PDB file of C-alpha atoms in Angstrom:
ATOM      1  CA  UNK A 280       7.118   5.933  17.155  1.00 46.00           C
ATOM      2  CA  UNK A 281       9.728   8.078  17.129  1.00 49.00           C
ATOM      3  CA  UNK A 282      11.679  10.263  15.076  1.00 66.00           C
ATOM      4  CA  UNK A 283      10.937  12.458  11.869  1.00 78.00           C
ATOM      5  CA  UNK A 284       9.709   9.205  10.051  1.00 86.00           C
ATOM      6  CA  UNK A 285       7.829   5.881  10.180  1.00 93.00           C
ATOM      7  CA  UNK A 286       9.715   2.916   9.002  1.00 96.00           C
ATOM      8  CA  UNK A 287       7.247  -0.023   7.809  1.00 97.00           C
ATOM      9  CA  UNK A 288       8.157  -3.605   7.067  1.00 98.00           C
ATOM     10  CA  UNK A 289       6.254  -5.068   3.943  1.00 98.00           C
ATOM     11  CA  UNK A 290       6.819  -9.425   2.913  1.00 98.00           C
ATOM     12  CA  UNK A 291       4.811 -10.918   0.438  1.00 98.00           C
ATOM     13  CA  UNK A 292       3.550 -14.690   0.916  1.00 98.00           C
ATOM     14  CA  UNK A 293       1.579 -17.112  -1.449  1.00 98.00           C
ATOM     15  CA  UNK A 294      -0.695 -19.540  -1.120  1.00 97.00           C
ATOM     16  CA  UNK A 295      -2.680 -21.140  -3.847  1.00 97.00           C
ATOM     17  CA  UNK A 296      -6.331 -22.146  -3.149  1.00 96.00           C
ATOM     18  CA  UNK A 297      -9.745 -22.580  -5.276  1.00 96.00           C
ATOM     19  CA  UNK A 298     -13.192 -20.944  -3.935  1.00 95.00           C
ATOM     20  CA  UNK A 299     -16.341 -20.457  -5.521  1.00 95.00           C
ATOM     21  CA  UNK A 300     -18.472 -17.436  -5.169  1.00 95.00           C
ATOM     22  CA  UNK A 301     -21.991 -18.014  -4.391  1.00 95.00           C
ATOM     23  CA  UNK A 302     -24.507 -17.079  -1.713  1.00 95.00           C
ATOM     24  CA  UNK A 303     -27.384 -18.772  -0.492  1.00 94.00           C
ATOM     25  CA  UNK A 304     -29.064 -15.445   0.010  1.00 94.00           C
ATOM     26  CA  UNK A 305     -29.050 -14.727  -3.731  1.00 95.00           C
ATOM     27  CA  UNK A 306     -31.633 -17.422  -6.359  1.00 96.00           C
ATOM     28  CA  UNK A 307     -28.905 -19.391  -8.986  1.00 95.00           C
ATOM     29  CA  UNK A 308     -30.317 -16.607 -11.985  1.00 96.00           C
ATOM     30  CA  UNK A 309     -28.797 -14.292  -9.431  1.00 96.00           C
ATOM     31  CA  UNK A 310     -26.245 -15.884  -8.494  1.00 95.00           C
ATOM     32  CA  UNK A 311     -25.038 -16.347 -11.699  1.00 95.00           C
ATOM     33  CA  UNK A 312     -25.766 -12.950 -13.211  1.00 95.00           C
ATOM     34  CA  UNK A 313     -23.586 -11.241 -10.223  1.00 95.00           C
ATOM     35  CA  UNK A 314     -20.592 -13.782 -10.256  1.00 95.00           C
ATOM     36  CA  UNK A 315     -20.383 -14.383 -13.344  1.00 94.00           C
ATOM     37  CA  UNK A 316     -17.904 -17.309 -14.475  1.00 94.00           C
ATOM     38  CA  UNK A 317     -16.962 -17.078 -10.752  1.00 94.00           C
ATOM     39  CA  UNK A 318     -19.935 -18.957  -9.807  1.00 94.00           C
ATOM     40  CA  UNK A 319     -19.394 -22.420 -11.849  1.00 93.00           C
ATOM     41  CA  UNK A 320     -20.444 -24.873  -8.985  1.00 93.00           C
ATOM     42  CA  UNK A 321     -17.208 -27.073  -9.098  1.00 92.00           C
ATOM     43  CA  UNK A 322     -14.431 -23.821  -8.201  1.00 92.00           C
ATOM     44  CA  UNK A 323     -11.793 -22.683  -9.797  1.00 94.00           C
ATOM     45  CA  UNK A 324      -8.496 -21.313  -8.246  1.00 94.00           C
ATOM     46  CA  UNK A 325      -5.860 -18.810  -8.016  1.00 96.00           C
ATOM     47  CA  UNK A 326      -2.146 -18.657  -6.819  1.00 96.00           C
ATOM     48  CA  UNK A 327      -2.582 -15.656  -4.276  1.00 97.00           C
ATOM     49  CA  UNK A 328       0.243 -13.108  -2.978  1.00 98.00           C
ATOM     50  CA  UNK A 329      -0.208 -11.773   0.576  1.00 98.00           C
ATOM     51  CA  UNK A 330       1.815  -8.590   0.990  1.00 98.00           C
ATOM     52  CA  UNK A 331       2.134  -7.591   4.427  1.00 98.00           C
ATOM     53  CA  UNK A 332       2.802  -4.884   6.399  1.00 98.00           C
ATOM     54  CA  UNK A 333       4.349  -3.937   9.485  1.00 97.00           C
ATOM     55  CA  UNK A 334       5.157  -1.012  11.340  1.00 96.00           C
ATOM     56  CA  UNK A 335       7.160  -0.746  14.810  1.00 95.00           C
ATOM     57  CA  UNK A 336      10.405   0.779  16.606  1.00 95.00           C
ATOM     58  CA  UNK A 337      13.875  -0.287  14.207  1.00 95.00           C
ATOM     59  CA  UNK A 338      15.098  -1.888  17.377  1.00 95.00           C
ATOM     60  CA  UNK A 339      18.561  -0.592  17.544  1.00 94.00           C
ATOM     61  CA  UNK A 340      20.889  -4.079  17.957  1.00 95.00           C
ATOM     62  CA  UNK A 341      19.224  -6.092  15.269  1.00 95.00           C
ATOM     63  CA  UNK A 342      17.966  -3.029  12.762  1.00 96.00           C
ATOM     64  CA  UNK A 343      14.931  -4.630  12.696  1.00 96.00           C
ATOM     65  CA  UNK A 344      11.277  -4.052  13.005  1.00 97.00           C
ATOM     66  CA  UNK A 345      10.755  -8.058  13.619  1.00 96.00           C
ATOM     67  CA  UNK A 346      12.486 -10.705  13.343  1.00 94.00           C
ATOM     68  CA  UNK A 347      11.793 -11.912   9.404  1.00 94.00           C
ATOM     69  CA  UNK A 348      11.877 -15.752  11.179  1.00 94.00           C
ATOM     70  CA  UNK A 349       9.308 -15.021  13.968  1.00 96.00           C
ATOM     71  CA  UNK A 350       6.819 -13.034  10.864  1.00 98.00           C
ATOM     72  CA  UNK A 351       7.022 -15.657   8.654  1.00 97.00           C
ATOM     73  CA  UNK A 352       6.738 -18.376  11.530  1.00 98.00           C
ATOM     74  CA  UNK A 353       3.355 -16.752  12.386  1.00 98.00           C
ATOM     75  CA  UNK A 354       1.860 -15.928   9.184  1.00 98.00           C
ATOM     76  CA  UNK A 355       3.036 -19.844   8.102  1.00 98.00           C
ATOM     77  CA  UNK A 356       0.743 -20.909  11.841  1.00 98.00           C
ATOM     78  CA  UNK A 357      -2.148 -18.296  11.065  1.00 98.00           C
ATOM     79  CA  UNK A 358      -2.610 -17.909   7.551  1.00 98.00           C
ATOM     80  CA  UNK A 359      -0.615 -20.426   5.254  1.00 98.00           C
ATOM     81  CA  UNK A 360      -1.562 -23.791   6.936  1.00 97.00           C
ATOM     82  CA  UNK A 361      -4.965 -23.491   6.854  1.00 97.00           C
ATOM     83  CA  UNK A 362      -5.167 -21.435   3.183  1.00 97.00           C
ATOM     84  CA  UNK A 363      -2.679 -23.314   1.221  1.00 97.00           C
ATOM     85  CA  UNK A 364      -3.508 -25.601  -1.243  1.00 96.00           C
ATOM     86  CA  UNK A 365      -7.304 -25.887  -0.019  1.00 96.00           C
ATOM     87  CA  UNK A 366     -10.945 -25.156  -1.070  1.00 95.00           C
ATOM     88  CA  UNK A 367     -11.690 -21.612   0.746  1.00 96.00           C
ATOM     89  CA  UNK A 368     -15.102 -22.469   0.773  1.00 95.00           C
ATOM     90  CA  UNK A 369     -14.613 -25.795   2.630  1.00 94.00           C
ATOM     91  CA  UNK A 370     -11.568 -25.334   4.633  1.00 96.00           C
ATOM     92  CA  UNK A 371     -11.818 -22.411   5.758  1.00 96.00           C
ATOM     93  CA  UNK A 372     -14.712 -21.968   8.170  1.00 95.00           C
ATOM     94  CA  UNK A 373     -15.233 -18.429   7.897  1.00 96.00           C
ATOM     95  CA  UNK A 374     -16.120 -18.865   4.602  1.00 96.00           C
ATOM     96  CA  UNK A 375     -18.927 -21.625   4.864  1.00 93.00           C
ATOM     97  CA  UNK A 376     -20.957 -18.015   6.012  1.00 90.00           C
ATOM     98  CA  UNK A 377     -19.373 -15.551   3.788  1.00 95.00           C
ATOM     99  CA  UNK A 378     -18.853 -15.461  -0.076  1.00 96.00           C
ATOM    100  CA  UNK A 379     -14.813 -16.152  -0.256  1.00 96.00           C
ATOM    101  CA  UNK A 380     -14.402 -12.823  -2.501  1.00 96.00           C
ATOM    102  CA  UNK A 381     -10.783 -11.473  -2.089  1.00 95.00           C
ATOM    103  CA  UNK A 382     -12.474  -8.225  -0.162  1.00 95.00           C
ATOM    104  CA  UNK A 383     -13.201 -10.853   2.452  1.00 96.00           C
ATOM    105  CA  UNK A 384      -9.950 -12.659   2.474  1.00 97.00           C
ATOM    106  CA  UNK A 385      -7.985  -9.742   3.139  1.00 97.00           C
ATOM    107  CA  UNK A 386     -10.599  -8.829   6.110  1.00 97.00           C
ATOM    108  CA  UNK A 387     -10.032 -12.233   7.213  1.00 97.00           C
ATOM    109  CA  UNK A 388      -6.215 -12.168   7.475  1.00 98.00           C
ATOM    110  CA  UNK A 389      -6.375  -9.232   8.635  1.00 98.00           C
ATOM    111  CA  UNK A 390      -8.066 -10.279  11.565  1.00 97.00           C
ATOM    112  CA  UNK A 391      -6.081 -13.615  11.732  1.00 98.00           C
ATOM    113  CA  UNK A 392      -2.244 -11.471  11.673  1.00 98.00           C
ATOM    114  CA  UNK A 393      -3.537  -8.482  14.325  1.00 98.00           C
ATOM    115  CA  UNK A 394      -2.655  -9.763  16.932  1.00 97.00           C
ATOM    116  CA  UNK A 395       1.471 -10.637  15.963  1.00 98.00           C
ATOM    117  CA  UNK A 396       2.894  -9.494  19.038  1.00 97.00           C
ATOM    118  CA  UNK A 397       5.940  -8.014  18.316  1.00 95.00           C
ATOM    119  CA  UNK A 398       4.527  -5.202  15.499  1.00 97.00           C
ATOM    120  CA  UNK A 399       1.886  -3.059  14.767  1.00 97.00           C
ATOM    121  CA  UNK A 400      -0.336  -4.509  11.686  1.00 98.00           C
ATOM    122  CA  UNK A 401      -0.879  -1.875   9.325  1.00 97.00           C
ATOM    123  CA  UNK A 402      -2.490  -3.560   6.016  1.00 97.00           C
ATOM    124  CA  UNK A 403      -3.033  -6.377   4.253  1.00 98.00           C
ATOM    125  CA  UNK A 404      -2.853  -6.447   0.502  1.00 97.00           C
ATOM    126  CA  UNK A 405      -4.111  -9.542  -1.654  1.00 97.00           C
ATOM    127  CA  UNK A 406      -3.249 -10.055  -5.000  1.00 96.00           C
ATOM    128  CA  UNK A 407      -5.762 -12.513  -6.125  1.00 94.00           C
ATOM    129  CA  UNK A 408      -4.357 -12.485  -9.791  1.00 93.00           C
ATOM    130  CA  UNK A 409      -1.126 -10.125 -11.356  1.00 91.00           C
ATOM    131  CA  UNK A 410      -4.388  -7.928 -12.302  1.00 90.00           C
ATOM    132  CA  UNK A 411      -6.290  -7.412  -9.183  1.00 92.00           C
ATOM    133  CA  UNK A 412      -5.380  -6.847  -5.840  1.00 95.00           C
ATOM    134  CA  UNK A 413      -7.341  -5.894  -2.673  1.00 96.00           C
ATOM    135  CA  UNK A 414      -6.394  -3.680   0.610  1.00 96.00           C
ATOM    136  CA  UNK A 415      -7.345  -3.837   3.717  1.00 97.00           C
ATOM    137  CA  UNK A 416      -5.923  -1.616   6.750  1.00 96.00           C
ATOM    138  CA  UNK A 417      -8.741  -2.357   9.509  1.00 94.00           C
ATOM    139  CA  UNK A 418     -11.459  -0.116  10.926  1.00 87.00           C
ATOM    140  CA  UNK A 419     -11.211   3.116  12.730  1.00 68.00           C
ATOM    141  CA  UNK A 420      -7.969   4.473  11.323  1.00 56.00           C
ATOM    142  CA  UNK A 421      -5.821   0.797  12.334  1.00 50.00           C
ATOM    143  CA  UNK A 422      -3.234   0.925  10.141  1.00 47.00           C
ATOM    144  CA  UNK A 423      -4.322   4.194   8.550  1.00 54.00           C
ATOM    145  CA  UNK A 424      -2.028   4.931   5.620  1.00 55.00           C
ATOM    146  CA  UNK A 425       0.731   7.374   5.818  1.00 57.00           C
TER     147      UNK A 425
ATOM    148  CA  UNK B 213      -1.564  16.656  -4.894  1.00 92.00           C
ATOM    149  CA  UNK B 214       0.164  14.121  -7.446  1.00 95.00           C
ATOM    150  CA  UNK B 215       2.708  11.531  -6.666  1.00 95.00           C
ATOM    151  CA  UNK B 216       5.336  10.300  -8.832  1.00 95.00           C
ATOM    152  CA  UNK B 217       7.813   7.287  -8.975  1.00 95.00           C
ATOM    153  CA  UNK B 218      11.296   6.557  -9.702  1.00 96.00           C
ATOM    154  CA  UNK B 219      12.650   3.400  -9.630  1.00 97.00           C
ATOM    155  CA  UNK B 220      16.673   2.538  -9.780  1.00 97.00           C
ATOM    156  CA  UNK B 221      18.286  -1.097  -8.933  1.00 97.00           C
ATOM    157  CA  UNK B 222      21.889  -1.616  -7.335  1.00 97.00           C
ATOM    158  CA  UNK B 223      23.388  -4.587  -6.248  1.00 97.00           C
ATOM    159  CA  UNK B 224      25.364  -4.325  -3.325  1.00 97.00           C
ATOM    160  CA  UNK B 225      26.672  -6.672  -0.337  1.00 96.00           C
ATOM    161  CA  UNK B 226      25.938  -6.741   3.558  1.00 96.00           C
ATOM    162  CA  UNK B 227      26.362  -8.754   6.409  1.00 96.00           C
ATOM    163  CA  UNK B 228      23.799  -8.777   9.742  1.00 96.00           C
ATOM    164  CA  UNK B 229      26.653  -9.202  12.696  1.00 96.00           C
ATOM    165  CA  UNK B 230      26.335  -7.063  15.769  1.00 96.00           C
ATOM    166  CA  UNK B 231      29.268  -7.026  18.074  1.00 95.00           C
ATOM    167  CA  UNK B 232      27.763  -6.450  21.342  1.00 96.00           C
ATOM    168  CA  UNK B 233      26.269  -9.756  21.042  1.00 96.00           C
ATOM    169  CA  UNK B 234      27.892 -13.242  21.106  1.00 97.00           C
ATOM    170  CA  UNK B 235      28.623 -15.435  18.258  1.00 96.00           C
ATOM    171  CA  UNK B 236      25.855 -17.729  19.482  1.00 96.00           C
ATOM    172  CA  UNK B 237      23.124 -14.783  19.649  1.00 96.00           C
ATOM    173  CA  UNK B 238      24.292 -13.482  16.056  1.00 96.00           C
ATOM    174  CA  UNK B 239      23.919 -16.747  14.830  1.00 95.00           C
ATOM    175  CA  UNK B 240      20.259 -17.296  16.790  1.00 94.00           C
ATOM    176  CA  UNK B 241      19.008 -14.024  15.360  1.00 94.00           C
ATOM    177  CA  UNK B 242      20.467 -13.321  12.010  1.00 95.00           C
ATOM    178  CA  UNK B 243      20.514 -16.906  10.502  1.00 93.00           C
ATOM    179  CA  UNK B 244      22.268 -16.947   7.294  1.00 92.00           C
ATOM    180  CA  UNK B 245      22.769 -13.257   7.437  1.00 94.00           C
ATOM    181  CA  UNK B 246      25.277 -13.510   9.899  1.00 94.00           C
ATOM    182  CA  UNK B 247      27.828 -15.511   7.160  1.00 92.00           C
ATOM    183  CA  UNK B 248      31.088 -13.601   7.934  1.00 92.00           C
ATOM    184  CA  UNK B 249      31.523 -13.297   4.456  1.00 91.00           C
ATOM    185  CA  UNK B 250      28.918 -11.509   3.674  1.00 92.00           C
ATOM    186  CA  UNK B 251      26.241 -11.810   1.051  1.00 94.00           C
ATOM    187  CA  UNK B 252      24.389  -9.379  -1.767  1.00 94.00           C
ATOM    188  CA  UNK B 253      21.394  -8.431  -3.143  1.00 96.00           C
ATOM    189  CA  UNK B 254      19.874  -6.724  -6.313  1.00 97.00           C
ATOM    190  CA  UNK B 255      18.186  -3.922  -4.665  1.00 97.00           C
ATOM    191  CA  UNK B 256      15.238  -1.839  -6.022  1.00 98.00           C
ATOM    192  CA  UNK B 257      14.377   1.451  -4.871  1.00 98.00           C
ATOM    193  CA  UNK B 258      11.186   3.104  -5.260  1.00 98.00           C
ATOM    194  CA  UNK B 259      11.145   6.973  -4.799  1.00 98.00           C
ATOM    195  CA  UNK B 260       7.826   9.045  -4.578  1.00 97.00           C
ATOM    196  CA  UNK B 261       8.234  12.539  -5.320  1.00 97.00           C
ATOM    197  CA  UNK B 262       4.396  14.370  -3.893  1.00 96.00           C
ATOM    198  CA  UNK B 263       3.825  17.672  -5.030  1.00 96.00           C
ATOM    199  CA  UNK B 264       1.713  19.572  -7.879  1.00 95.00           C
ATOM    200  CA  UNK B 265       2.162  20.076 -10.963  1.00 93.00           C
ATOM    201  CA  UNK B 266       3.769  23.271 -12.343  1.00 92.00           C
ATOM    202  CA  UNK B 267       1.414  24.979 -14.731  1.00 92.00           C
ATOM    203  CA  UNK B 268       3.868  25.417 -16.829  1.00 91.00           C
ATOM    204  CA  UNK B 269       5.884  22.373 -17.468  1.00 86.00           C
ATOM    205  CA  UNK B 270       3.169  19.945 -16.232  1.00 91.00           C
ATOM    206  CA  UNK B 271       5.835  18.221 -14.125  1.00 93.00           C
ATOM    207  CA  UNK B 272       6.211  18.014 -10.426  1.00 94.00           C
ATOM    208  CA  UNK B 273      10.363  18.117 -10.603  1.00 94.00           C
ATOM    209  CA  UNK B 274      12.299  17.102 -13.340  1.00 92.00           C
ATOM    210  CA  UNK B 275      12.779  13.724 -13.647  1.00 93.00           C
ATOM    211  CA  UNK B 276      15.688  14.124 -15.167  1.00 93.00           C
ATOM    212  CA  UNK B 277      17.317  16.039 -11.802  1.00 95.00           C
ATOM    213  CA  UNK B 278      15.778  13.251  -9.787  1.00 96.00           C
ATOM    214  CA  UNK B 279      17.907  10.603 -11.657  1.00 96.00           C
ATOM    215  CA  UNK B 280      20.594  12.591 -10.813  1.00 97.00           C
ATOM    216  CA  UNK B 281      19.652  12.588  -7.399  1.00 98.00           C
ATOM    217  CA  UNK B 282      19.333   9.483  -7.072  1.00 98.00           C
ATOM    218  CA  UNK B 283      22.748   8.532  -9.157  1.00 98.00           C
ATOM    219  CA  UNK B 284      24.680  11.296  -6.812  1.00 98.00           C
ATOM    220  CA  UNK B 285      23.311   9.710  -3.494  1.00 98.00           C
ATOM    221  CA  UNK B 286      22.605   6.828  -3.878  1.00 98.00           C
ATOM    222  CA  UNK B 287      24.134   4.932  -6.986  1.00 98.00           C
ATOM    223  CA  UNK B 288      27.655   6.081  -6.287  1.00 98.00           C
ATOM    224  CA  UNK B 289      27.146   5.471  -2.530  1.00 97.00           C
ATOM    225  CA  UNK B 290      25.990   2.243  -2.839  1.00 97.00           C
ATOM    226  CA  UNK B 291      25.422   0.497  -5.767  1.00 97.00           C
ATOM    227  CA  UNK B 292      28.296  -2.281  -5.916  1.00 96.00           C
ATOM    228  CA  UNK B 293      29.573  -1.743  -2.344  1.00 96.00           C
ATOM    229  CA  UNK B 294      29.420  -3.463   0.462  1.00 96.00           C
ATOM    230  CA  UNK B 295      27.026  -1.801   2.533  1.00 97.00           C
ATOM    231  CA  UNK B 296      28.627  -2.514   6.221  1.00 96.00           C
ATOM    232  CA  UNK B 297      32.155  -1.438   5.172  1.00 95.00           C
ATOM    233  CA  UNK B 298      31.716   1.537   2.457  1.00 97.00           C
ATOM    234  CA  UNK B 299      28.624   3.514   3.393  1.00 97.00           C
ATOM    235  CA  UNK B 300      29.429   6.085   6.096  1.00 97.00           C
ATOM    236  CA  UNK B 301      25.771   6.891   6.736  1.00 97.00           C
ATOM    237  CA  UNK B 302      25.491   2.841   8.067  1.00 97.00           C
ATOM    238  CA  UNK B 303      28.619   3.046  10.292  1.00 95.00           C
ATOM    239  CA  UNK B 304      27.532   0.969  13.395  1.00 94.00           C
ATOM    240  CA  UNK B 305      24.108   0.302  12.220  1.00 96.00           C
ATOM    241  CA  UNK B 306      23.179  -3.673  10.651  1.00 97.00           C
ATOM    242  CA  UNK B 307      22.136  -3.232   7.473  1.00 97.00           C
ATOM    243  CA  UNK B 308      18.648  -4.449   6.902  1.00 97.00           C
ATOM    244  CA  UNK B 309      16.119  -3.049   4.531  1.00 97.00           C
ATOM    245  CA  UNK B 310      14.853  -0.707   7.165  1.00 97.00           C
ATOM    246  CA  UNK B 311      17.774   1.051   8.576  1.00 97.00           C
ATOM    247  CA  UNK B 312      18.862   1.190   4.360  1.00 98.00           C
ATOM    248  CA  UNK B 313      15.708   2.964   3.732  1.00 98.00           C
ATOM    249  CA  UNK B 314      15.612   5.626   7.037  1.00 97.00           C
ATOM    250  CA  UNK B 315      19.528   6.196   5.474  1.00 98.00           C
ATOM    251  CA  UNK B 316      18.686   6.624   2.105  1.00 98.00           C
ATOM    252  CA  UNK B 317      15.406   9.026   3.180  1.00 98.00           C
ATOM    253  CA  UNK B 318      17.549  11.226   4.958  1.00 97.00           C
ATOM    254  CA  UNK B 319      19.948  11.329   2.419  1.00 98.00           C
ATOM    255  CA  UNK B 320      17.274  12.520  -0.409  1.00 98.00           C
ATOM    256  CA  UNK B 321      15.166  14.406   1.592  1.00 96.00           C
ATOM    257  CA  UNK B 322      17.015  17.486   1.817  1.00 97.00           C
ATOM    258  CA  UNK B 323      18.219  17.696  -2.197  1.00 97.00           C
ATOM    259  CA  UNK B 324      14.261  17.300  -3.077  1.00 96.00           C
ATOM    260  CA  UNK B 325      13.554  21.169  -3.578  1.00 93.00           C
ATOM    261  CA  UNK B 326      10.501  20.965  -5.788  1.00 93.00           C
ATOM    262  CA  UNK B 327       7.972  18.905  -4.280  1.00 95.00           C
ATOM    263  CA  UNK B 328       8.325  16.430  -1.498  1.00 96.00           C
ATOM    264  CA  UNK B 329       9.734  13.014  -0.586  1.00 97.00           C
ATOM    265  CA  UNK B 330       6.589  11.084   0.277  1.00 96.00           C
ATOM    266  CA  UNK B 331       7.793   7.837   0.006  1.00 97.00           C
ATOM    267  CA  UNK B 332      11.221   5.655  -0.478  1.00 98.00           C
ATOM    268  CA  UNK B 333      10.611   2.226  -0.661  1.00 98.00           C
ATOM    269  CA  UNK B 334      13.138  -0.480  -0.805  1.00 98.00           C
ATOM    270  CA  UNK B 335      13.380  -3.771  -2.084  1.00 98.00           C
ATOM    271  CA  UNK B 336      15.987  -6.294  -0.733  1.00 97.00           C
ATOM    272  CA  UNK B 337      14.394  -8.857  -2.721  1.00 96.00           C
ATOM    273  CA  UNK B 338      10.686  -9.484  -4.586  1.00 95.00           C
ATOM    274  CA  UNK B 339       9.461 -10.476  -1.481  1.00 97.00           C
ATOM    275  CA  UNK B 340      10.925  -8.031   1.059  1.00 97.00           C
ATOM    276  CA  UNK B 341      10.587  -4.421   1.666  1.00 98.00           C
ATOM    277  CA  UNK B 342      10.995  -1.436   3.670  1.00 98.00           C
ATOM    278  CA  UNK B 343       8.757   1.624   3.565  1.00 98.00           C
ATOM    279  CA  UNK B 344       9.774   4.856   5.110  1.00 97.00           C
ATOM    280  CA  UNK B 345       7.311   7.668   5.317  1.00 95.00           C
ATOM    281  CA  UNK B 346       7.536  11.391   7.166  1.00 89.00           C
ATOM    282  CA  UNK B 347       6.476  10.769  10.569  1.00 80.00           C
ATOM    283  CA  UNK B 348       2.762  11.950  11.157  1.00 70.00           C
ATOM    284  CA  UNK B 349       2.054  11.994   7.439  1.00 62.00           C
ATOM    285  CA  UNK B 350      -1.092  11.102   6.400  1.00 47.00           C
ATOM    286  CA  UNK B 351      -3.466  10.946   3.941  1.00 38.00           C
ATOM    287  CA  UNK B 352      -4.534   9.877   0.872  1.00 33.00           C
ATOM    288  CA  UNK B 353      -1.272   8.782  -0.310  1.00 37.00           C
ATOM    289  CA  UNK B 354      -1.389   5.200  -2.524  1.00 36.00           C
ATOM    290  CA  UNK B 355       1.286   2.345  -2.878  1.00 36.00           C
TER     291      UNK B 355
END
């Protein structure tokens, strides 16, 4: 990175899925008294905003980071497919091990959009309703915030 | 440290063409951008101001000689303009949300005398934004 400042890209994305939070680790008294209403055994959902961002070179002929088709392209393939419109607890095999908390979902795309190849990852941020959102920016300073 | 945020909106009109490129490759990598018409956007701005708080006042700059920062350089620069044709600073650059933001840092950065530009971020729509940040910075800063 050059230059007297760091230019990051940031696009938001939604998918809409249900989950349940529950773990087999936990009895259902415990269950219940740590999740709350979050724990009713049928799901619930939420629509869910994925802000991303990416940091990288402003490559001089396009004035871009990346290209905004090849981003969404990838998040669409590693992300949205799979997420949208599905049970997180089912679909999404991660989550048959892990309680699908929104902490964990931004781990997990974080994990699933490190490896775009033509930017660095910095964070992810979830919005799991208008009122809560999550960050993630990786372990051992990846993505460290300015 | 304490951080604090202006926002301002303009609306202003762009086109993505580069003319070292063919037709063909402008229309491969800009899409829709490329319309040789042009296009516009409402565009928000978010400027973070770091700095502490004067013991007196309790502010870290006037707001009110921040909105006239931002009205001097950037309003009457931009707002209602189309950005390829009427904004100097963009000569020979396409104007996407991140070379708009590096312009529009370098353009505040100097008039900020009390405290320090920590952040401008820009908003070419809800869903799409540039950050620019001082190179090297880091911290504790928050979005």
């Amino acid at each position: 990175m050059s230059g007297t400042h760091k230019i990051e890209l940031g696009r938001r994305y939604r998918f809409s899925a249900s989950h349940r939070l529950h773990t087999p680790q936990l009895s259902e008294e415990e269950n219940s008294r740590v999740f709350g209403k979050c724990n009713n055994p049928y799901g619930h959902g939420h629509n869910y905003v994925v802000e991303v961002s990416m940091s990288g070179d402003v490559d001089p002929a396009t004035g871009m980071i990346a290209n905004l088709a090849d981003l969404d392209a990838f998040v669409e393939r590693q992300v949205l497919e799979e997420f949208d419109h599905k049970s997180l607890n089912e679909d999404v095999s991660v989550f048959r091990e892990r309680v699908p908390t929104t902490e964990n979902l931004c781990i997990e795309i974080f994990r699933r959009l490190k490896s775009f190849p033509k930017a660095k990852l910095e964070r992810i941020r979830v919005e799991e309703t208008g009122n809560n959102s999550f960050e993630y920016a990786g372990e051992n300073q990846e993505g460290k915030r300015p | 440290m304490v951080l604090l945020t202006r926002k301002i909106e303009f609306s202003a009109s762009h086109r993505y063409h580069n003319p070292n490129l063919s037709a063909e490759e402008n229309q491969r990598i800009f899409g829709k951008c490329n319309n040789p018409h042009g296009h516009g956007h409402n565009y928000t701005l978010q400027v973070t101001i770091e700095g502490e708080p004067d013991p007196v006042t309790g502010m870290v700059l006037d707001l009110k000689e921040l909105k006239e920062i931002l009205e001097r350089e950037v309003m009457q620069r931009m707002d209602h303009r189309h950005l390829n044709y009427e904004v100097a600073e963009l000569a020979g650059q396409i104007p996407t949300c991140e070379n708009i933001a590096r312009v529009i840092w370098q353009l505040l950065e100097p008039k900020i005398t009390e405290g320090r530009l920590h952040r401008v971020r820009l908003y070419e729509s809800p869903d799409l934004f540039a950050d620019c940040y001082r190179n090297g910075a880091n911290g504790a800063g928050k979005s």
